[in-house]
XYZ file of C-alpha atoms in Angstrom:
333
model
C -37.107 6.361 -23.067
C -39.143 3.666 -21.644
C -36.855 0.804 -23.832
C -33.831 2.670 -22.318
C -35.065 2.369 -19.044
C -35.751 -1.404 -19.497
C -32.629 -2.228 -20.752
C -30.364 -0.990 -18.139
C -33.046 -2.838 -15.765
C -33.207 -6.444 -14.338
C -36.794 -6.843 -12.770
C -35.988 -10.256 -11.248
C -35.660 -10.376 -7.691
C -32.461 -12.443 -8.003
C -29.053 -10.359 -9.032
C -27.750 -11.345 -11.967
C -23.987 -12.677 -11.994
C -21.871 -9.735 -13.682
C -20.493 -10.296 -16.690
C -16.506 -11.794 -16.525
C -15.009 -8.847 -18.880
C -11.192 -8.236 -18.327
C -9.811 -5.708 -16.632
C -8.668 -3.576 -19.457
C -5.980 -0.657 -19.333
C -8.528 1.909 -19.756
C -10.473 0.280 -16.598
C -7.170 0.779 -14.971
C -5.662 3.998 -15.906
C -9.377 5.104 -14.217
C -7.914 3.540 -11.144
C -4.915 5.090 -11.095
C -6.084 8.528 -11.414
C -8.022 8.590 -9.144
C -6.261 7.423 -6.385
C -3.898 10.193 -7.436
C -6.609 12.809 -7.531
C -7.738 11.299 -4.019
C -4.807 11.397 -2.450
C -4.207 14.559 -3.847
C -7.021 15.908 -2.855
C -7.374 14.334 0.644
C -3.512 16.072 1.584
C -5.052 19.372 0.373
C -7.763 18.985 2.919
C -6.314 18.045 5.936
C -3.535 21.328 5.212
C -6.854 23.619 5.144
C -7.907 21.993 8.518
C -4.485 22.094 10.053
C -4.402 26.207 9.824
C -7.075 28.427 11.590
C -6.035 31.463 8.910
C -7.166 28.892 5.898
C -10.143 28.078 8.146
C -11.427 32.038 8.408
C -10.669 32.910 4.692
C -13.775 32.596 2.831
C -11.622 31.799 -0.468
C -10.552 28.733 1.506
C -13.136 27.616 2.433
C -15.006 27.547 -1.057
C -12.038 25.354 -1.956
C -12.303 23.158 0.714
C -15.688 22.386 -0.093
C -14.832 21.998 -3.989
C -12.132 19.409 -2.798
C -15.050 17.584 -0.124
C -17.590 17.280 -3.170
C -14.826 16.670 -6.143
C -13.863 13.443 -4.088
C -17.317 12.463 -3.181
C -18.140 12.455 -6.435
C -15.183 10.875 -7.866
C -16.309 7.993 -5.136
C -19.461 7.498 -6.693
C -18.692 8.013 -10.252
C -16.092 5.694 -10.265
C -18.201 2.802 -8.644
C -21.009 3.551 -10.873
C -18.019 3.267 -13.848
C -16.831 0.156 -12.907
C -20.764 -1.572 -12.211
C -21.545 -0.008 -15.382
C -18.564 -1.739 -17.405
C -18.982 -5.391 -15.351
C -22.624 -5.102 -15.611
C -22.994 -5.432 -11.920
C -26.477 -5.422 -10.807
C -27.840 -3.980 -7.541
C -30.796 -3.328 -6.143
C -33.106 -0.475 -6.628
C -33.442 1.186 -3.420
C -29.675 2.186 -2.864
C -29.141 2.654 -6.638
C -31.664 5.740 -6.627
C -29.895 7.300 -3.555
C -26.499 6.741 -4.925
C -28.146 7.985 -8.090
C -29.620 11.289 -6.145
C -26.737 11.951 -4.386
C -24.506 11.731 -7.379
C -26.935 14.199 -9.084
C -26.576 16.601 -6.086
C -22.822 16.669 -6.131
C -22.175 17.195 -9.898
C -24.576 20.489 -9.868
C -22.182 21.522 -6.012
C -18.779 22.067 -7.710
C -19.872 24.335 -10.860
C -22.162 26.214 -8.133
C -19.248 26.659 -5.631
C -16.754 27.598 -8.242
C -19.123 30.427 -9.248
C -19.409 31.299 -5.854
C -15.459 31.333 -5.831
C -15.244 33.972 -8.892
C -18.145 35.778 -7.086
C -16.058 36.550 -4.407
C -13.127 36.901 -6.051
C -15.074 40.184 -7.992
C -15.933 41.369 -4.714
C -12.363 41.386 -3.799
C -11.019 42.755 -6.386
C -13.881 45.205 -7.730
C -14.973 46.163 -4.292
C -12.040 46.020 -2.361
C -13.029 48.287 0.452
C -16.254 46.418 0.828
C -14.435 42.637 1.031
C -14.285 42.599 4.866
C -17.842 43.426 5.370
C -19.729 40.696 3.114
C -17.608 38.758 3.532
C -18.571 37.495 7.365
C -19.014 34.176 8.960
C -22.740 34.451 8.688
C -22.580 35.150 4.898
C -20.103 32.706 4.058
C -22.442 29.909 6.127
C -25.575 31.667 4.143
C -23.734 31.063 1.290
C -22.453 27.389 1.840
C -26.339 26.705 2.741
C -27.788 28.430 -0.507
C -24.894 26.163 -2.481
C -26.217 22.962 -1.219
C -29.972 24.000 -1.313
C -29.065 25.202 -5.084
C -27.444 21.710 -5.715
C -30.353 19.838 -4.134
C -32.923 20.934 -6.108
C -32.788 19.238 -9.270
C -31.317 15.540 -7.369
C -34.407 15.989 -5.760
C -37.366 16.601 -8.725
C -35.635 13.896 -10.557
C -36.128 11.518 -7.363
C -39.861 13.072 -6.874
C -40.425 12.256 -10.945
C -38.874 9.047 -10.302
C -41.148 7.737 -7.698
C -44.279 9.089 -8.728
C -44.021 7.178 -11.772
C -42.845 3.568 -11.010
C -44.854 1.075 -9.397
C -43.383 -0.540 -5.889
C -42.442 -3.530 -7.774
C -39.373 -2.257 -9.113
C -38.323 -1.416 -5.766
C -37.302 -5.218 -4.929
C -35.608 -5.422 -8.480
C -32.086 -5.446 -9.410
C -30.176 -3.053 -12.267
C -27.416 -1.705 -13.407
C -26.680 1.715 -11.264
C -26.965 4.444 -13.466
C -28.571 8.197 -13.239
C -30.295 7.299 -16.596
C -32.373 4.200 -15.277
C -34.574 6.963 -13.502
C -35.747 8.299 -16.559
C -38.813 6.147 -17.244
C -40.941 8.665 -19.528
C -39.878 11.222 -21.921
C -41.134 13.702 -19.731
C -38.648 12.948 -17.352
C -35.807 13.929 -19.318
C -37.838 16.575 -20.412
C -37.808 18.120 -16.966
C -34.036 17.325 -16.386
C -32.810 18.946 -19.683
C -35.086 21.534 -18.485
C -33.183 22.235 -15.044
C -29.491 22.016 -16.565
C -29.757 24.099 -19.250
C -31.448 26.805 -16.411
C -28.441 26.456 -14.045
C -26.137 26.417 -17.497
C -27.424 29.767 -18.999
C -27.448 31.093 -15.566
C -24.122 30.093 -14.369
C -22.702 30.903 -17.767
C -23.998 34.185 -17.678
C -22.615 35.021 -14.022
C -19.382 33.288 -15.273
C -18.688 35.613 -18.029
C -19.950 39.019 -15.951
C -17.327 38.785 -13.381
C -14.333 37.233 -15.222
C -14.922 40.472 -17.675
C -14.539 42.577 -15.076
C -11.671 40.982 -13.150
C -10.035 40.964 -16.058
C -10.233 44.307 -16.339
C -9.442 45.499 -12.872
C -6.396 43.671 -13.149
C -5.442 44.814 -16.314
C -5.875 48.363 -14.937
C -4.754 48.112 -11.374
C -1.305 45.568 -11.695
C 2.225 47.475 -11.177
C 3.801 45.348 -13.440
C 3.551 42.623 -16.553
C 4.405 39.758 -14.468
C 1.792 40.245 -11.767
C -1.207 40.796 -14.452
C 0.349 37.761 -16.254
C 0.158 35.064 -13.418
C -3.195 36.822 -12.581
C -4.497 36.212 -16.374
C -2.807 32.430 -16.159
C -5.172 31.963 -13.378
C -8.472 33.243 -14.784
C -7.556 31.410 -17.869
C -7.187 28.424 -16.188
C -9.654 28.723 -13.283
C -12.664 29.580 -16.705
C -11.058 26.423 -18.682
C -12.157 24.209 -15.479
C -15.894 25.883 -15.105
C -16.495 25.119 -18.935
C -15.795 21.759 -18.806
C -17.926 21.358 -15.356
C -20.587 22.980 -17.536
C -20.174 20.862 -20.150
C -20.148 17.960 -17.940
C -24.071 18.767 -17.813
C -24.482 17.712 -21.181
C -22.307 14.549 -21.082
C -26.034 12.645 -20.423
C -27.860 13.117 -23.378
C -24.785 12.219 -25.673
C -24.447 8.940 -24.032
C -28.185 8.325 -23.847
C -28.286 8.653 -27.822
C -25.158 6.473 -27.936
C -26.816 3.923 -26.204
C -29.807 3.436 -28.443
C -27.248 2.905 -31.554
C -24.452 0.444 -29.676
C -24.302 -0.489 -25.924
C -19.897 -0.805 -26.553
C -19.618 2.516 -28.190
C -22.038 4.111 -25.264
C -19.093 2.630 -22.525
C -16.324 4.244 -24.966
C -18.264 7.525 -24.555
C -19.364 7.197 -21.312
C -15.165 6.300 -20.299
C -14.078 9.702 -22.484
C -16.412 11.711 -20.925
C -15.228 10.751 -17.230
C -11.671 11.545 -18.141
C -12.039 14.810 -19.929
C -15.134 16.190 -18.024
C -15.178 14.955 -14.928
C -10.870 13.729 -13.895
C -9.992 16.408 -15.720
C -11.806 19.742 -14.345
C -11.436 18.325 -10.907
C -7.372 17.946 -11.529
C -7.140 21.444 -11.798
C -8.576 22.871 -8.719
C -5.404 21.723 -7.087
C -3.508 23.618 -9.838
C -5.133 26.820 -9.188
C -6.242 26.978 -5.929
C -3.842 24.948 -4.284
C -0.309 24.532 -6.044
C 0.042 28.192 -7.618
C -1.101 29.850 -4.032
C 2.245 30.394 -2.727
C 0.613 30.988 1.326
C -1.095 27.412 0.640
C 1.485 25.564 -1.273
C 4.097 26.378 1.244
C 2.040 24.799 4.028
C 0.884 21.913 2.083
C 4.116 21.344 1.133
C 5.393 20.834 4.966
C 2.667 18.802 5.362
C 3.420 16.059 2.511
C 6.757 15.565 3.835
C 5.691 15.043 6.989
C 7.482 17.682 8.574
C 10.616 17.026 7.889
C 11.767 19.482 5.775
C 13.292 22.205 7.885
C 13.052 24.662 5.521
C 9.090 24.609 5.158
C 9.038 24.460 8.666
C 10.518 28.378 9.084
C 8.364 29.198 6.290
C 5.462 27.761 8.021
C 6.146 29.048 11.191
C 6.465 32.471 9.473
C 3.518 32.617 8.162
C 1.423 31.740 11.270
C 3.135 34.647 12.712
C 2.666 37.176 10.082
C -0.888 35.596 8.906
C -2.568 38.148 10.907
C -1.081 41.666 9.649
C -0.680 39.957 5.893
C -2.648 41.915 3.561
C -3.054 39.691 0.132
C -3.245 40.979 -2.906
C -6.511 39.520 -4.725
C -4.773 40.196 -8.103
C -2.518 37.105 -8.097
C -4.137 34.993 -5.384
C -1.219 35.625 -3.085
């Protein structure tokens, strides 16, 4: 493991020049996908803040937090991916800060999605108690709890790194990656134990809530179309959560490949980035944005800069009737 850390680290005080690698189609494709992803997310975040009804609904608040976390994580991981590809070295201190933030955001998204599962579970299985449970106070406590739980592993990794390296390393330059904070084998074991614990707890929670939600959806749906739409939402959301949870296991595959061949490691990291980082975060707008009729109407209105008279009328109608409208929790409307 020490050899792995040394392979990632340039201990001189002068930054090493980056390798002059060409911008191949893989790197260009990632930048295009990230650009599209960030544009859609920013548009949805603006839509969320434009309507008060969205800002007071727990489901949309958690959705907005997911968008913010995903966007921030995508920017950081894309920068790290480019640095790794071109072998650009940076100072240790900003690298450690960046890696700590990425570790926190990596767990923040699946934890928020688990919270969304629990919110849907309460809305569908305990509809009479949903209004009393989903209050401003509980929403705030829930958001704070999500951030605290996602920060615990990141802080433990940071403390383990700080306590095990000499002071001279903070003036060195290295290719920035979360793996460079794993100096000794016991640090790898701690991170593996934390991620496995989170993986098990989130998997059990997701399995329990979605079994209950699907049973309630099948029993309460009055027509097959409504039940089919609700079950499709469940399947898409479960797939998204599965990809996010698998992402927690990717670093261990990459570390094993790193010891075999460095270019193979770059290709594996690229594949993991596209499949387990980009893909699940592209599903968030699909599941909670484009498939939600109320949110989609407002989103389409702002996407065309308010030029559509039809969308304008729809937005006014929704704004007038939102307080009196009873939303069905089974189909997301």
